[in-house]
mmCIF file of C-alpha atoms in Angstrom:
data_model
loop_
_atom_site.group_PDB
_atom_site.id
_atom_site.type_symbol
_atom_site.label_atom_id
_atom_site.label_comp_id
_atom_site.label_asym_id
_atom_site.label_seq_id
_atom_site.Cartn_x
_atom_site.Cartn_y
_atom_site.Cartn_z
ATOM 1 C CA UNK A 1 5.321 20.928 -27.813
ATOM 2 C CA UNK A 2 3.482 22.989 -25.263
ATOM 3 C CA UNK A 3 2.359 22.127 -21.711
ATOM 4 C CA UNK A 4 -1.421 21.726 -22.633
ATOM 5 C CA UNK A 5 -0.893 19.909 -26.008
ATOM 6 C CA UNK A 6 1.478 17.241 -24.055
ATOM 7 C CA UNK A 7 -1.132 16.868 -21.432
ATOM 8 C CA UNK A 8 -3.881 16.055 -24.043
ATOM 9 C CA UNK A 9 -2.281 13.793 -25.877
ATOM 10 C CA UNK A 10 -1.683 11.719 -22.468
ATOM 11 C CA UNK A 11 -5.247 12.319 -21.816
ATOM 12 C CA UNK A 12 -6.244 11.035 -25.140
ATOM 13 C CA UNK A 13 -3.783 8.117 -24.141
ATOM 14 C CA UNK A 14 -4.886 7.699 -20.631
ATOM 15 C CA UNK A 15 -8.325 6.973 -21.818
ATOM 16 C CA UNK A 16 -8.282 4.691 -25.109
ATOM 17 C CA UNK A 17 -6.118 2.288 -22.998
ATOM 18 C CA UNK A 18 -8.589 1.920 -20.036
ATOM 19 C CA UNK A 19 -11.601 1.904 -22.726
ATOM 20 C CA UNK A 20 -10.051 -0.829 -23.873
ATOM 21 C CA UNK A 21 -8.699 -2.829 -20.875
ATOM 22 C CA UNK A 22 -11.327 -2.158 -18.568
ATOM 23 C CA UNK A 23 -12.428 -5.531 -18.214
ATOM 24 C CA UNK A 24 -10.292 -7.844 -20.126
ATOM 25 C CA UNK A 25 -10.287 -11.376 -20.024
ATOM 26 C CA UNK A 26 -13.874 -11.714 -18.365
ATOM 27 C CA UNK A 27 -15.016 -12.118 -14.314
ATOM 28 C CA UNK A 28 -12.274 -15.059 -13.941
ATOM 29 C CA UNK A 29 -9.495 -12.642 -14.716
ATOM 30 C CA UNK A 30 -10.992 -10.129 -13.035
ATOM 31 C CA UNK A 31 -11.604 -12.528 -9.908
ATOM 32 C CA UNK A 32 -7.999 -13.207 -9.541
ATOM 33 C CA UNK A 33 -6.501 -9.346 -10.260
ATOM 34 C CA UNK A 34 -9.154 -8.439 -7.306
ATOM 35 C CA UNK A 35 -7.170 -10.564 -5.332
ATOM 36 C CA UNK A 36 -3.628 -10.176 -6.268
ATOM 37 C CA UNK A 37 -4.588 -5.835 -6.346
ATOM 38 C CA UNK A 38 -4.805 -6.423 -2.560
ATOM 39 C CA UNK A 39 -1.136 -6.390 -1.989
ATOM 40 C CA UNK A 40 -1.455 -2.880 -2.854
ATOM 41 C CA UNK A 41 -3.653 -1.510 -0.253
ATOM 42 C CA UNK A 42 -2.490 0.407 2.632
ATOM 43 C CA UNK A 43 -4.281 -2.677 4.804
ATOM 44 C CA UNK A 44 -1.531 -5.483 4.724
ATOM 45 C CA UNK A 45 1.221 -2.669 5.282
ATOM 46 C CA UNK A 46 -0.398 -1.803 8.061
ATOM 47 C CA UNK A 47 -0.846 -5.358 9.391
ATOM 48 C CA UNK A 48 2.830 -5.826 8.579
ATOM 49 C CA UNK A 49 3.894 -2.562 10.556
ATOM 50 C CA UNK A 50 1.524 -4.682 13.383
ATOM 51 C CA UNK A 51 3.471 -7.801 12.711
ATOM 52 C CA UNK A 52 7.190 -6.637 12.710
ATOM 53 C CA UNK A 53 6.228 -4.722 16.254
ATOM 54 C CA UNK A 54 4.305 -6.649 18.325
ATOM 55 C CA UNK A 55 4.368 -10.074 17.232
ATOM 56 C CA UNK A 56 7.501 -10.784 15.268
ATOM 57 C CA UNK A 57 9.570 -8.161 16.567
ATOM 58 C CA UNK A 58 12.299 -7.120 14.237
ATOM 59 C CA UNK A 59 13.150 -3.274 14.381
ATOM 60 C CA UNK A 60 14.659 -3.097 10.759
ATOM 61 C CA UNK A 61 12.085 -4.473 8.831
ATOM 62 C CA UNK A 62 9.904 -2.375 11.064
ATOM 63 C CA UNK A 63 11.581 0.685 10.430
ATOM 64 C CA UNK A 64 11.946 0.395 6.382
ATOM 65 C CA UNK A 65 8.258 -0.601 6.701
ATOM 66 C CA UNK A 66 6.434 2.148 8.557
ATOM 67 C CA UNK A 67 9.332 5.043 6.994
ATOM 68 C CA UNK A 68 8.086 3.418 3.617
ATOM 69 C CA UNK A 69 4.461 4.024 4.485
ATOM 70 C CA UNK A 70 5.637 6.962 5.742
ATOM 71 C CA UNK A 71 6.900 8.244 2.592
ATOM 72 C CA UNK A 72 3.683 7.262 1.242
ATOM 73 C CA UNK A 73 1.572 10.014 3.158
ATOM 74 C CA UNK A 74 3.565 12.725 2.663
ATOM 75 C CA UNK A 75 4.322 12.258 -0.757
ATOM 76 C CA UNK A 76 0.537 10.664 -2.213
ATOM 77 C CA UNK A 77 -1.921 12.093 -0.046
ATOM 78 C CA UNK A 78 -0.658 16.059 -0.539
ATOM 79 C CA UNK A 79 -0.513 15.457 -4.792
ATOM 80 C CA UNK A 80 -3.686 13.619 -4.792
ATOM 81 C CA UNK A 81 -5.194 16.961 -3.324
ATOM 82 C CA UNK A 82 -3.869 19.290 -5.298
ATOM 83 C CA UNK A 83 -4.410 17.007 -8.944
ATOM 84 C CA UNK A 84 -7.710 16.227 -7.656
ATOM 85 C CA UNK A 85 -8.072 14.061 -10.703
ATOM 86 C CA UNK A 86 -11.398 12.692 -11.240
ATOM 87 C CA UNK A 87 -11.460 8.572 -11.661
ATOM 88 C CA UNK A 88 -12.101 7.238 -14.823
ATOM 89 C CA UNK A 89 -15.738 6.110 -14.053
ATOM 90 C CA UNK A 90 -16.104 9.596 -13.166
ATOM 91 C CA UNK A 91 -15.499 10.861 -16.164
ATOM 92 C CA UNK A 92 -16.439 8.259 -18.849
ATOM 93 C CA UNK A 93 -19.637 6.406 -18.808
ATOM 94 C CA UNK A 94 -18.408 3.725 -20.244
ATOM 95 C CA UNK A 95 -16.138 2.574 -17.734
ATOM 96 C CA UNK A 96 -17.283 0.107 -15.108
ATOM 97 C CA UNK A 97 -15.920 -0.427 -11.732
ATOM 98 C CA UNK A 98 -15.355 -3.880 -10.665
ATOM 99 C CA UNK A 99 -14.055 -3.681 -7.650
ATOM 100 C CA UNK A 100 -15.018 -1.438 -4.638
ATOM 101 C CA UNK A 101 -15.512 2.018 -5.146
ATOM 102 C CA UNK A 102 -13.062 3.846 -4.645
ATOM 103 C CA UNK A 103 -13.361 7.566 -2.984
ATOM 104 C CA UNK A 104 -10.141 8.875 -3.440
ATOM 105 C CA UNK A 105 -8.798 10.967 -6.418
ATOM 106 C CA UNK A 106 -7.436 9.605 -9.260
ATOM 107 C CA UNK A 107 -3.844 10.088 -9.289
ATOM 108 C CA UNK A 108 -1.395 9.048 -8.662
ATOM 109 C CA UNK A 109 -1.948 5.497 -7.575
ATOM 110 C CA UNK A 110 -2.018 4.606 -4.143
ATOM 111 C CA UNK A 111 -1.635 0.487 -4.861
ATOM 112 C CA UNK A 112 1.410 1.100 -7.371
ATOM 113 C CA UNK A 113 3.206 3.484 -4.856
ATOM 114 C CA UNK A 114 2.923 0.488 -2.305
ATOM 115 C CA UNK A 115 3.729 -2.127 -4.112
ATOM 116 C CA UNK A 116 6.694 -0.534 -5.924
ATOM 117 C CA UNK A 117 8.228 1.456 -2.217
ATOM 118 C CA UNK A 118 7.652 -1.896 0.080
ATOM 119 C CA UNK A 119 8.352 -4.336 -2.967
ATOM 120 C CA UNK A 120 11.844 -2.901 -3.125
ATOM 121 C CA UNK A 121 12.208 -2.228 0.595
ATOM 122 C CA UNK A 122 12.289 -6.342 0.991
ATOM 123 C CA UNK A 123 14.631 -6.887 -2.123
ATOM 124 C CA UNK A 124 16.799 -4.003 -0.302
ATOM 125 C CA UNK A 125 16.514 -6.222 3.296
ATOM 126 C CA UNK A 126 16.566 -9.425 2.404
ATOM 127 C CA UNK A 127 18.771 -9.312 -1.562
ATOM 128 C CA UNK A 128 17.119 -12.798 -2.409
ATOM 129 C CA UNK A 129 16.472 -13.576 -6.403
ATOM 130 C CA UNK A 130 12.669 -15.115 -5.410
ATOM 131 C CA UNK A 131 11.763 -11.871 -3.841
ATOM 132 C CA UNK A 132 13.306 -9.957 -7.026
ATOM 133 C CA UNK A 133 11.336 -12.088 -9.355
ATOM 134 C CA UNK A 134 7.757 -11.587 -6.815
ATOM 135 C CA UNK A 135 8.099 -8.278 -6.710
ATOM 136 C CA UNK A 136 8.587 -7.844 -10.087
ATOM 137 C CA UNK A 137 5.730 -10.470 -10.775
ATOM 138 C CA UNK A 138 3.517 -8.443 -8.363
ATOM 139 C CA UNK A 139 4.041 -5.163 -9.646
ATOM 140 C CA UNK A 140 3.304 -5.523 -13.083
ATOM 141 C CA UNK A 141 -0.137 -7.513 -12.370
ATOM 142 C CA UNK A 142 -1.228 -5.208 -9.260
ATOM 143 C CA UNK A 143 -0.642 -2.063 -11.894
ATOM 144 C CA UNK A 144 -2.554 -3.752 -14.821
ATOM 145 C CA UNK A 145 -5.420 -4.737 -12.423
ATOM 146 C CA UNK A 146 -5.984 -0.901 -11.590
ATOM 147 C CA UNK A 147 -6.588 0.232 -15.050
ATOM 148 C CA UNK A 148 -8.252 -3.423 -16.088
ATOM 149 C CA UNK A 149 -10.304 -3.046 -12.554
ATOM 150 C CA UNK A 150 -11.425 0.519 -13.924
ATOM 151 C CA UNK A 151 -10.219 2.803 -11.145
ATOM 152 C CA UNK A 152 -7.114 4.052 -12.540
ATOM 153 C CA UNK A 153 -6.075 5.828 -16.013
ATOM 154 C CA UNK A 154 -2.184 4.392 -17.109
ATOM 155 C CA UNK A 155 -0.936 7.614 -16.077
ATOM 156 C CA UNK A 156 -2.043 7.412 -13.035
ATOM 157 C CA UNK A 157 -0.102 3.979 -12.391
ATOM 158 C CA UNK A 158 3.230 5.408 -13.891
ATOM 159 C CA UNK A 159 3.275 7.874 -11.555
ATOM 160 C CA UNK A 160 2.472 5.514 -8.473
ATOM 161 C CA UNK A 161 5.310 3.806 -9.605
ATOM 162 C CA UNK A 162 7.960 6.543 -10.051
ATOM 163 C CA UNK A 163 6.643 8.208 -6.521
ATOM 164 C CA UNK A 164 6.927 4.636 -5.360
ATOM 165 C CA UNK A 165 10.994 4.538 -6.186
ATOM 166 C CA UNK A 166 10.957 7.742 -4.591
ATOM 167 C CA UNK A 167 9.473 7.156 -1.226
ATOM 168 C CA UNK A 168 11.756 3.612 -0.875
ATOM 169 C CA UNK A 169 14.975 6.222 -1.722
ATOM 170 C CA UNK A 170 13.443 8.529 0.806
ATOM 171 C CA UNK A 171 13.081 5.748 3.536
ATOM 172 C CA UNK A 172 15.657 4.281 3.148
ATOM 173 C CA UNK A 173 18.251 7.739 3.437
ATOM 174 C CA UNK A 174 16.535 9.401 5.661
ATOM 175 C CA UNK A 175 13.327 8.289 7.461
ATOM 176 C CA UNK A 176 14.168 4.656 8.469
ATOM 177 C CA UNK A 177 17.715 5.531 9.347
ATOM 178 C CA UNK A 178 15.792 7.933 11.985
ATOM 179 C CA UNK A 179 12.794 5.933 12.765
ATOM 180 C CA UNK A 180 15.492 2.874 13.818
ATOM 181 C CA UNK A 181 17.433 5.100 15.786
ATOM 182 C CA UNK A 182 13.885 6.542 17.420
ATOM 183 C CA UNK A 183 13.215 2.470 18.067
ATOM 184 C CA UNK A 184 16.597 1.506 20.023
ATOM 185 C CA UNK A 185 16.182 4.972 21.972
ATOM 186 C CA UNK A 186 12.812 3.349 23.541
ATOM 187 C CA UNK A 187 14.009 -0.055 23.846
ATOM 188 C CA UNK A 188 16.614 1.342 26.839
ATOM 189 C CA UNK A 189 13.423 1.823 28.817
ATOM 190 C CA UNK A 190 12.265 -1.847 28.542
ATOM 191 C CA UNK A 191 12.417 -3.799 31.341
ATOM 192 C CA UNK A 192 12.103 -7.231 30.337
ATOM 193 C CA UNK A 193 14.698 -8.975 27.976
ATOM 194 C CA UNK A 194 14.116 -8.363 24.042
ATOM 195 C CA UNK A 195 13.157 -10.929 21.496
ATOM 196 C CA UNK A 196 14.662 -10.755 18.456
ATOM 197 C CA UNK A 197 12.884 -11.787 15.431
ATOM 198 C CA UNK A 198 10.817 -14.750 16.982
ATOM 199 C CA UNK A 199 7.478 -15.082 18.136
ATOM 200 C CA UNK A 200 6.564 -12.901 21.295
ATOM 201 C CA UNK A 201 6.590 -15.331 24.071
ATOM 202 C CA UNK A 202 3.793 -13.034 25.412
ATOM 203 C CA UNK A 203 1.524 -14.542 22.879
ATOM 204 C CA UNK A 204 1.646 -18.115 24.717
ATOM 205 C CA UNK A 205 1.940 -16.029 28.741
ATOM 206 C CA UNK A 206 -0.597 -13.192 28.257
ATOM 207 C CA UNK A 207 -4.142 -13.104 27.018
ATOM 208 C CA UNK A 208 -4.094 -9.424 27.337
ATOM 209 C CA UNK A 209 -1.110 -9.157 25.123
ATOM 210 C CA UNK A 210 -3.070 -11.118 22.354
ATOM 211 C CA UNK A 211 -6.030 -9.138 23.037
ATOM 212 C CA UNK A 212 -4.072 -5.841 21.829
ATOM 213 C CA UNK A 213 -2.530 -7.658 19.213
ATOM 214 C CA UNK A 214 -6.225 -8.503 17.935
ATOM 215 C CA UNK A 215 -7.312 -5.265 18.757
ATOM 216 C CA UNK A 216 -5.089 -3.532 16.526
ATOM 217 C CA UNK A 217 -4.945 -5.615 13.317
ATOM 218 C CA UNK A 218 -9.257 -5.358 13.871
ATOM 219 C CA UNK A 219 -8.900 -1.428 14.046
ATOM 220 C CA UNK A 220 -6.646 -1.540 11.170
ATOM 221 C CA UNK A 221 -9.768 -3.152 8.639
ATOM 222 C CA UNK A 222 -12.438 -0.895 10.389
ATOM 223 C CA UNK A 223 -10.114 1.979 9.487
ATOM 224 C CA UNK A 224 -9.962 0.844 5.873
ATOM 225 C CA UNK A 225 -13.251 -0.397 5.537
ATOM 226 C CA UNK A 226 -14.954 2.424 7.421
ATOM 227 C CA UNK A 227 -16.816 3.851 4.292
ATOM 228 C CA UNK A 228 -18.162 0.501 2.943
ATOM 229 C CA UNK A 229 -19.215 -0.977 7.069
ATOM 230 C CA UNK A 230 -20.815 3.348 7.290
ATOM 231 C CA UNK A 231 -22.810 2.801 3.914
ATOM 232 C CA UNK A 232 -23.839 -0.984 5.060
ATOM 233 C CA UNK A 233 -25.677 0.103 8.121
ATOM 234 C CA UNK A 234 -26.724 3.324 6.388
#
């Protein structure tokens, strides 16, 4: 089978699935897969990367965390450029988005490739059955809710999903193991005794401290709600 006729076939594939998906089960399904699709979004990694710094301090989960997200931009962002695939509202009328917008390209999936790389950076930290069984849970739902939510063709989830096992291999071989070491080379120049994961007393001693620690995790949503805030006051 040639290149082209393979490709049309998924094509064909890709779009009698969403055509007849999009939307399933009604607004209450759709409701709940709105929320449960947010553990996909770069926003709560980001928050987490926050977390495991400045707040909870732990320099491992920090490490497989940001390398993970890491992963994530050098392996998503440069293919979503060059596919430049259209979204499926883009290209079939009668597909409707029910969530936000999305401005992105189409493939491969941003959410999946989260939820797969981080979902089996915790099962690789902390080996516990529950987390197994969430992150299984989680990834199944958060890839059906991108094709039922209408922003993503089946394809396009697959392929989140198999970059996703390849960024968590990435991080952790070769980016965490360097990001860690990159960590405990800056903690020699702190001062004032470490704490290990617990609560930053600093939170309870220092507005200031809290202050950046607000800052930050407020940045972070401006940053990934800078199109939708631009278009409100537009």
């Amino acid at each position: 089978m040639s290149e082209s006729i393979l490709l049309k076939k998924i094509d064909t594939w890709d779009k009698e699935i969403i055509i007849k998906w999009n939307g399933f089960g009604g607004k209450s399904l759709t409701f709940l897969l709105r929320i449960i699709s947010f553990l996909g979004r770069e926003t709560i990694w980001l928050i987490l990367i926050v977390f495991y710094l400045l707040i909870w301090y732990d320099p491992i989960i920090f490490s497989y965390i940001g390398s993970t997200f890491l992963a994530g931009i050098l392996l998503i962002v440069p293919i979503k450029k060059i596919i430049h695939r259209a979204r499926p509202f883009e290209s079939l009328n009668q597909i409707e988005v029910l969530e936000r917008r999305p401005s992105s390209r189409s493939f491969p999936s941003w959410h999946v490739y989260n939820i797969v790389s981080q979902g089996l950076i915790f099962i690789y930290i902390f080996n516990n059955l529950v987390i197994i069984i969430l992150a299984i849970v989680c990834t199944f739902i958060v890839g059906v809710s991108r094709i039922q939510l209408g922003v993503h063709y089946p394809s396009d989830v697959i392929a989140g999903g198999i970059f996703g096992i390849l960024g968590f291999f990435l991080s952790i071989l070769l980016i965490a193991p360097l990001s860690y070491t990159i960590v405990k080379f800056f903690e020699s120049f702190i001062e004032i005794p470490i704490q290990y994961q617990r609560l930053n007393s600093l939170l309870f001693e220092n507005m200031w401290y809290n202050l950046l620690c607000a800052g930050l995790v407020l940045l972070i949503f401006i940053l990934a709600n800078y199109k939708w805030i631009r278009d409100y006051f537009h």
